Coordinates of C-alpha atoms and ligand atoms in Angstrom, one line a residue:
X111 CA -10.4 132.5 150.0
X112 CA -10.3 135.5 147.4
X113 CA -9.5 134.5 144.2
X114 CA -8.0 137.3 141.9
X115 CA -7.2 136.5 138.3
X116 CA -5.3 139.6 136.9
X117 CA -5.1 139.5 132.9
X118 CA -2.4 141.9 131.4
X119 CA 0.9 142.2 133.2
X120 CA 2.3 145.8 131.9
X121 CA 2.5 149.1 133.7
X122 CA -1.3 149.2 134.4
X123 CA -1.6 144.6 135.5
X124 CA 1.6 145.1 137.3
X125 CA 0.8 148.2 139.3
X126 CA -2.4 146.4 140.4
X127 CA -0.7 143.3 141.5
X128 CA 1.4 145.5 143.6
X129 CA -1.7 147.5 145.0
X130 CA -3.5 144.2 146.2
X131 CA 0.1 143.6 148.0
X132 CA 0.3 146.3 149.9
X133 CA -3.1 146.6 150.7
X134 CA -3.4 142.6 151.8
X135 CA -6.2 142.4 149.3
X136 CA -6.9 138.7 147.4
X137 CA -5.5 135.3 149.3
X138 CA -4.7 134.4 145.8
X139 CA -3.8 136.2 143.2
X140 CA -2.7 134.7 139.8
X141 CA -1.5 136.7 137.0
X142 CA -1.3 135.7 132.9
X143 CA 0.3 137.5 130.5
X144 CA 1.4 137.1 126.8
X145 CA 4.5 137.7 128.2
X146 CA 5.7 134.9 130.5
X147 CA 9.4 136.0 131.9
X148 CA 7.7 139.2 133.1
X149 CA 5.2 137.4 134.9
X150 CA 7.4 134.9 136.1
X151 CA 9.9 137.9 137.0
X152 CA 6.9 139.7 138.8
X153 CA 5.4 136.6 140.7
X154 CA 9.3 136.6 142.2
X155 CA 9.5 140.0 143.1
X156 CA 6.3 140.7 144.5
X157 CA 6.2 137.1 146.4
X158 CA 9.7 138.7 148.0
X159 CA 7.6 141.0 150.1
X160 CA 5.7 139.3 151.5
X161 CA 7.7 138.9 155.0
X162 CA 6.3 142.4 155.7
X163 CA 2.6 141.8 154.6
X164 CA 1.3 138.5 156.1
X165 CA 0.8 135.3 153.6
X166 CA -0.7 135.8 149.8
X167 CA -0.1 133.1 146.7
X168 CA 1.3 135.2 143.9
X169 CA 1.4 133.0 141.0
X170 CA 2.1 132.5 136.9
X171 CA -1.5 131.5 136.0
X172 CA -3.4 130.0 133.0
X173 CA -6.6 130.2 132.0
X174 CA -7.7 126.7 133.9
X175 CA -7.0 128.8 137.1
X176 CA -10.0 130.9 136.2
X177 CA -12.4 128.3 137.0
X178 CA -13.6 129.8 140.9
X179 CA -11.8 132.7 140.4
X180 CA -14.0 135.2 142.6
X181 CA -12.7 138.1 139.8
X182 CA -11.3 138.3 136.5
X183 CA -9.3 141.8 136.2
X184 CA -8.2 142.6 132.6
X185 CA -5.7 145.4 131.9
X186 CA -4.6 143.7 128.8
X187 CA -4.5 145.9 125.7
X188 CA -2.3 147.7 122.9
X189 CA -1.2 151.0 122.6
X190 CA -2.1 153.2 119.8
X191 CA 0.4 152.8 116.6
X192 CA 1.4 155.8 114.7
X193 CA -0.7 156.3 112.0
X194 CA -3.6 154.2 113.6
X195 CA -6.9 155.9 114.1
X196 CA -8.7 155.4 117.3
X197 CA -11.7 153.4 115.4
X198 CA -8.9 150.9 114.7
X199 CA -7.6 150.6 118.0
X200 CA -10.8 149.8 119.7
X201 CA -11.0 146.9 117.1
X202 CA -8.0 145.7 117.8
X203 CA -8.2 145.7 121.9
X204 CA -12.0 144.4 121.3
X205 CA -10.2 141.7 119.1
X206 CA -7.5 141.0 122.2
X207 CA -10.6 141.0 124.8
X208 CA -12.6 138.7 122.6
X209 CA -9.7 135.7 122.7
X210 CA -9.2 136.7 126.6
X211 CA -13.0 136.2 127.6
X212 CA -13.4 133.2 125.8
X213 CA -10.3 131.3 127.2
X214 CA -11.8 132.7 130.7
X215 CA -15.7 131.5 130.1
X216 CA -13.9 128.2 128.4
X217 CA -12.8 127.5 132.1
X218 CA -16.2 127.8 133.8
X219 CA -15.6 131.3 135.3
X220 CA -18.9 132.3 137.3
X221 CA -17.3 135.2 139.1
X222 CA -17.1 138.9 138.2
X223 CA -15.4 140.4 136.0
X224 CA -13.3 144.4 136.0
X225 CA -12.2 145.8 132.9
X226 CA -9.8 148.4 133.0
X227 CA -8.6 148.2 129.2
X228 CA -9.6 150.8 126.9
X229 CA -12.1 152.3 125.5
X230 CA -13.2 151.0 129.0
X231 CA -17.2 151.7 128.8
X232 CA -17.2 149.8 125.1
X233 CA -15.1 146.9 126.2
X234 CA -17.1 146.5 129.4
X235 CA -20.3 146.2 127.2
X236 CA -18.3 144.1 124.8
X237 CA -17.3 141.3 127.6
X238 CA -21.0 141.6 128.8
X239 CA -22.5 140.6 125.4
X240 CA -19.8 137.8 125.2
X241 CA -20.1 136.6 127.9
X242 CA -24.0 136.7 128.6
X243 CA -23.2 137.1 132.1
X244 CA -25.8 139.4 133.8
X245 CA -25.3 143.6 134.0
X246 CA -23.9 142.8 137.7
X247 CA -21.3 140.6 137.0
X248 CA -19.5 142.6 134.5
X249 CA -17.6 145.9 135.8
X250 CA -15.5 148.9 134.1
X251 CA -13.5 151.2 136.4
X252 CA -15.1 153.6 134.4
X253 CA -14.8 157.2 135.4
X254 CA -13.2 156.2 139.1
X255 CA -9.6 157.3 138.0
X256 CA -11.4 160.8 136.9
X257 CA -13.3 161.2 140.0
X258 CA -10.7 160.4 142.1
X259 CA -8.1 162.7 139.6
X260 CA -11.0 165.6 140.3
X261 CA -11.1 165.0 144.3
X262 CA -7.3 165.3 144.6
X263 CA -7.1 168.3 142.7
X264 CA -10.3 170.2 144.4
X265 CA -8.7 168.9 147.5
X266 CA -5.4 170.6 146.9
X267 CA -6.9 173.5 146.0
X268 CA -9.0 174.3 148.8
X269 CA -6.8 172.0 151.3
X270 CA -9.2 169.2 152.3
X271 CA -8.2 165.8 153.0
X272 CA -9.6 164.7 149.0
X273 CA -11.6 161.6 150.9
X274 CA -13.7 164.4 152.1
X275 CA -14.2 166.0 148.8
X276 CA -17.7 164.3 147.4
X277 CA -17.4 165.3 143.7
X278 CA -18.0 162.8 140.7
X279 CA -16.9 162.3 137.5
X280 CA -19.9 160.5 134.9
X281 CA -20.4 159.7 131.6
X282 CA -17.8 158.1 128.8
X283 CA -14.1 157.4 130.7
X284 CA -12.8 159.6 127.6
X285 CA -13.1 163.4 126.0
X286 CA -17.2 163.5 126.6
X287 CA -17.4 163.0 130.3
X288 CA -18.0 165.5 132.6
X289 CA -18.1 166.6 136.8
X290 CA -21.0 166.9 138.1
X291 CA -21.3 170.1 140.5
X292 CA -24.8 170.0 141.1
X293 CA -24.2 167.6 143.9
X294 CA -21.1 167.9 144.6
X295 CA -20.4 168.6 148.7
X296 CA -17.4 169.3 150.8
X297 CA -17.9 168.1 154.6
X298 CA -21.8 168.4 153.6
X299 CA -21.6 171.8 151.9
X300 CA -22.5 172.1 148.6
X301 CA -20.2 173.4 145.6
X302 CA -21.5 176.7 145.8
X303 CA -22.0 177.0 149.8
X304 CA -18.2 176.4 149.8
X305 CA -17.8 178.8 147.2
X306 CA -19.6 181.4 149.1
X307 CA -17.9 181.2 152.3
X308 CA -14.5 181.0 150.4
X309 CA -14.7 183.7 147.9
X310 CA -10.7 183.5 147.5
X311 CA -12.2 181.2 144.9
X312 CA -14.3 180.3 141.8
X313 CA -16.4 178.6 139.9
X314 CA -14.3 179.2 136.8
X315 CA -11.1 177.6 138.7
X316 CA -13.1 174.6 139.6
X317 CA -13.9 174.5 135.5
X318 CA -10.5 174.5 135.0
X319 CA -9.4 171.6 137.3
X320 CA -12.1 169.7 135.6
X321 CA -10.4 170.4 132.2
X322 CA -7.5 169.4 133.6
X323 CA -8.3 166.7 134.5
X324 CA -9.4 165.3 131.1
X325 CA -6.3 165.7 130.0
X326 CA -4.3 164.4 132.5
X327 CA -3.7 161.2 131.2
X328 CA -2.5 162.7 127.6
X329 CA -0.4 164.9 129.9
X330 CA 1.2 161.9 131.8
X331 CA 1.7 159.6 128.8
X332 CA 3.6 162.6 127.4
X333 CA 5.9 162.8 130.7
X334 CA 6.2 159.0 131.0
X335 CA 4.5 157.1 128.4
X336 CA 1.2 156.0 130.3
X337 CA -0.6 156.1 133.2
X338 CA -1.0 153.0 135.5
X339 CA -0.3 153.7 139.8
X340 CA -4.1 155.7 139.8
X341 CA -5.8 153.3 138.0
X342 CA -4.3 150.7 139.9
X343 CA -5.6 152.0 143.2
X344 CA -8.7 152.7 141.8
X345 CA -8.7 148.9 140.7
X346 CA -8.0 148.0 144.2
X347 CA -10.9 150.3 145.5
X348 CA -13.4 148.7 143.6
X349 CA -11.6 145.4 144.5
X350 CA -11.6 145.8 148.1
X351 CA -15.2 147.1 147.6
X352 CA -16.4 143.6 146.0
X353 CA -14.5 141.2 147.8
X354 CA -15.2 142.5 151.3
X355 CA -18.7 143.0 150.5
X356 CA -19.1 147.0 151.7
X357 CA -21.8 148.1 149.5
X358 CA -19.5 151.2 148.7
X359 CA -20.5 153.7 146.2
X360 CA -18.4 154.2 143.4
X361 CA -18.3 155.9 139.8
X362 CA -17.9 152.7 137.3
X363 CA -19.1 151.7 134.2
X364 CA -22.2 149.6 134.3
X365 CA -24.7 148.4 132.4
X366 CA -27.9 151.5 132.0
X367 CA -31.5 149.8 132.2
X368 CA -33.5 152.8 131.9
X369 CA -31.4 154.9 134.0
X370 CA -30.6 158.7 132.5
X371 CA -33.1 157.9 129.7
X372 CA -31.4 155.4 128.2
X373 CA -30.6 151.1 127.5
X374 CA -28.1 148.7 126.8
X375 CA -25.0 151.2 127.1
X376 CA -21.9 150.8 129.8
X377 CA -21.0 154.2 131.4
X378 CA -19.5 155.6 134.0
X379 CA -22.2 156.0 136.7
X380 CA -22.8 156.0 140.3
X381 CA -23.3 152.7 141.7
X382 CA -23.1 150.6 144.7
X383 CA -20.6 147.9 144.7
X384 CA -20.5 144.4 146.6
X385 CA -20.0 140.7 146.9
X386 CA -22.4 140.7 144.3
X387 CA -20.7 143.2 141.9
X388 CA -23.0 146.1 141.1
X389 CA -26.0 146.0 144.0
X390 CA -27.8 149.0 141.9
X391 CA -27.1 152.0 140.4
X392 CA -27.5 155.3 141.6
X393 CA -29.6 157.4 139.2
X394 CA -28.0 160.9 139.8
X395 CA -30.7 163.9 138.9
X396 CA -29.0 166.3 136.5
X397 CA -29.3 169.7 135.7
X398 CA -30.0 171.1 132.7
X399 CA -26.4 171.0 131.2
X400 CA -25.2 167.8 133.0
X401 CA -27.8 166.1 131.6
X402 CA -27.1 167.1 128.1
X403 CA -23.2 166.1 128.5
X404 CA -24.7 162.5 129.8
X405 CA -26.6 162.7 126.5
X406 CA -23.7 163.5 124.5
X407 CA -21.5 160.8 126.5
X408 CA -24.3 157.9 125.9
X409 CA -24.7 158.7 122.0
X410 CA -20.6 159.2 121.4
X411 CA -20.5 155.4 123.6
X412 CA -23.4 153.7 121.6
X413 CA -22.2 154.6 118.4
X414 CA -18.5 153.2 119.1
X415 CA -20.1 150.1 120.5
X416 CA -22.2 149.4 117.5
X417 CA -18.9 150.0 115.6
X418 CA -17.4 146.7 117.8
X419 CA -20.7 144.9 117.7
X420 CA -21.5 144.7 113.8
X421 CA -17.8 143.5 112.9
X422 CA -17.3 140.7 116.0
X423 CA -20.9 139.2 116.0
Ligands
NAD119 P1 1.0 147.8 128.6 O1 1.3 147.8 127.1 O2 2.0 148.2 129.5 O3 0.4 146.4 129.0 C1 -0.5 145.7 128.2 C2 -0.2 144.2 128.5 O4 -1.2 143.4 127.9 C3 1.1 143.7 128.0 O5 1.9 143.2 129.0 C4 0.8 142.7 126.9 O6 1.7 141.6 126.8 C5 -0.6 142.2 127.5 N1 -1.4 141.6 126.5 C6 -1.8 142.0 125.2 N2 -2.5 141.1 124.6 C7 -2.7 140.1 125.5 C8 -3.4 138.8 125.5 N3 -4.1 138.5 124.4 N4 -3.4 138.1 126.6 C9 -2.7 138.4 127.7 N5 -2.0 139.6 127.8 C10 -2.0 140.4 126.7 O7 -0.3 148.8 128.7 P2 -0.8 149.4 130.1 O8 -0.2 150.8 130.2 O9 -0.7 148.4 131.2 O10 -2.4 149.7 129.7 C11 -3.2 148.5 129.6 C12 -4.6 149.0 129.3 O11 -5.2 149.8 130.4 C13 -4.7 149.9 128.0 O12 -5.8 149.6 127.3 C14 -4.8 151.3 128.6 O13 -5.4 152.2 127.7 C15 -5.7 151.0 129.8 N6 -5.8 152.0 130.9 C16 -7.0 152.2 131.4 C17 -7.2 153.2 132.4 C18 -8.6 153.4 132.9 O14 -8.8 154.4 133.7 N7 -9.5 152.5 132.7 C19 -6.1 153.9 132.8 C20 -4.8 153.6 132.3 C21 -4.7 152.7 131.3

């Protein structure tokens, strides 16, 4: 049996819940929410489709159904008030995460846990320290929604199937992270081997989808107030990764132990992923430039999370 315990029902929990559906992933998924009637309203309507994708229990959970959960998913969190600065909005969701992980770890959860909520890299640390779980056990999706943003649009461009575009997104899943080209490959070419044997394009436009990309999630909220159907299949990804032990490699936040020069931050890395949660991460080398952004990503992260640790410990 896979035990899923998804925490947060809105636009990002309920797009998830949906994802695992239709991609038969979890025997047992059970969802809690602050809000009960659209959990219980959910649980209905997902459970309806089940005729067409083989047998699942989709239920209202509490917190006593985390105990042998094989993963604990939060997506709760709040949005950002008018007139609130981002500073007090990472207190706030570090506040709501705080409550959630203790009324998890209260029920004897041993499993892992992915955090989708934002600032994702701080929180992931956060639930980490509060949990004392070890760096494996405790998973942000990290920069997998940019990546993924980046491969789609790269794929588009130059018209390959993005599964075959190899490019990643690292560093903080926010303004400071940034693609690394260095290694990035199409069918085995690198960046600039493509380039050269397509000079219809370059390197400039390739900037320009990564900047883009940055921005795509202010650009979606402003279409349709937030973004939740990428994540959520990036949540699966890293799901189906865990749970059906494939020792995939995917960018998420994790836990740095010396890697890029630096200790005791969550970032979005390179890592591979199994039944274990994170088997290792993968230490990308850096250029010159890349490795400054990673700089500039682990200092903006560490300062935020000292910000959540000095007012919550
Ligand atoms: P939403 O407002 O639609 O849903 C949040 C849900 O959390 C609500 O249903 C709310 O009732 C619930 N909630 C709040 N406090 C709770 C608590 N203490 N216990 C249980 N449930 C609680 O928001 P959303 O659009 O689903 O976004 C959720 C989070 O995911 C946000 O932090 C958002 O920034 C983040 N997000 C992350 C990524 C990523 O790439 N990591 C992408 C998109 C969104």
């Amino acid at each position: 049996m896979n035990k899923i315990i998804v925490i947060g029902n809105g636009d990002v929990g309920s797009s998830y819940s949906f994802a695992l559906m239709a991609q038969g992933l979890g025997s047992d998924v059970g969802i809690i929410d602050l809000d009960a009637n659209k959990v219980a309203g959910d649980v209905q309507d997902l459970t309806h489709g089940l005729a067409y994708v083989g047998p699942k229990n989709i239920y209202s959970a509490d917190y006593s159904d985390c105990f042998k959960a094989d993963l604990v998913v939060i997506t709760a969190g709040a949005a950002q008030k008018d007139n609130e600065t981002r500073l007090d909005l990472v207190k706030r969701n570090a506040k709501i995460m705080k409550s959630i992980v203790e009324s998890v770890m209260a029920n004897g959860f041993n499993g892992i846990f992915l955090i989708a909520s934002n600032p994702v890299d701080v929180l992931t640390h956060y639930v980490m320290k509060l949990t004392g779980f070890p760096p494996n056990k405790v998973i942000g999706s990290g920069t997998s929604l940019d990546s993924a943003r980046l491969r789609s649009a790269v794929g588009e461009k130059f018209q390959i199937d993005p599964r075959d575009v190899n490019i990643y997104i690292l560093g903080e899943h926010g303004d400071t992270q940034f693609p690394v080209w260095s290694h990035g490959n199409i069918g085995g070419l690198k960046i600039t081997e493509w380039l050269a044997q397509h000079p219809e394009f370059s390197q400039e436009e390739l900037v320009e989808l990564s900047e883009k990309v940055k921005n795509a999630a202010y650009e979606i909220i402003n279409y349709k107030g937030s973004t939740h159907y990428g994540i959520a299949i990036a949540l699966a990804r890293i799901t189906q990764a865990i749970l059906q032990d494939e020792n995939a490699v995917l960018p998420v936040s994790v836990h740095l132990d010396g890697q890029y020069g630096s200790r005791d931050v969550c970032i979005g890395s390179n890592a591979v992923l199994n039944r274990e949660g994170v088997r290792e991460i993968i230490e990308t080398p850096l250029d010159e430039e890349e490795n400054k952004q990673m700089q500039h990503s682990i200092q903006t992260l560490k300062n935020m999370q000292q910000l959540v640790m000095e007012d919550e410990f």
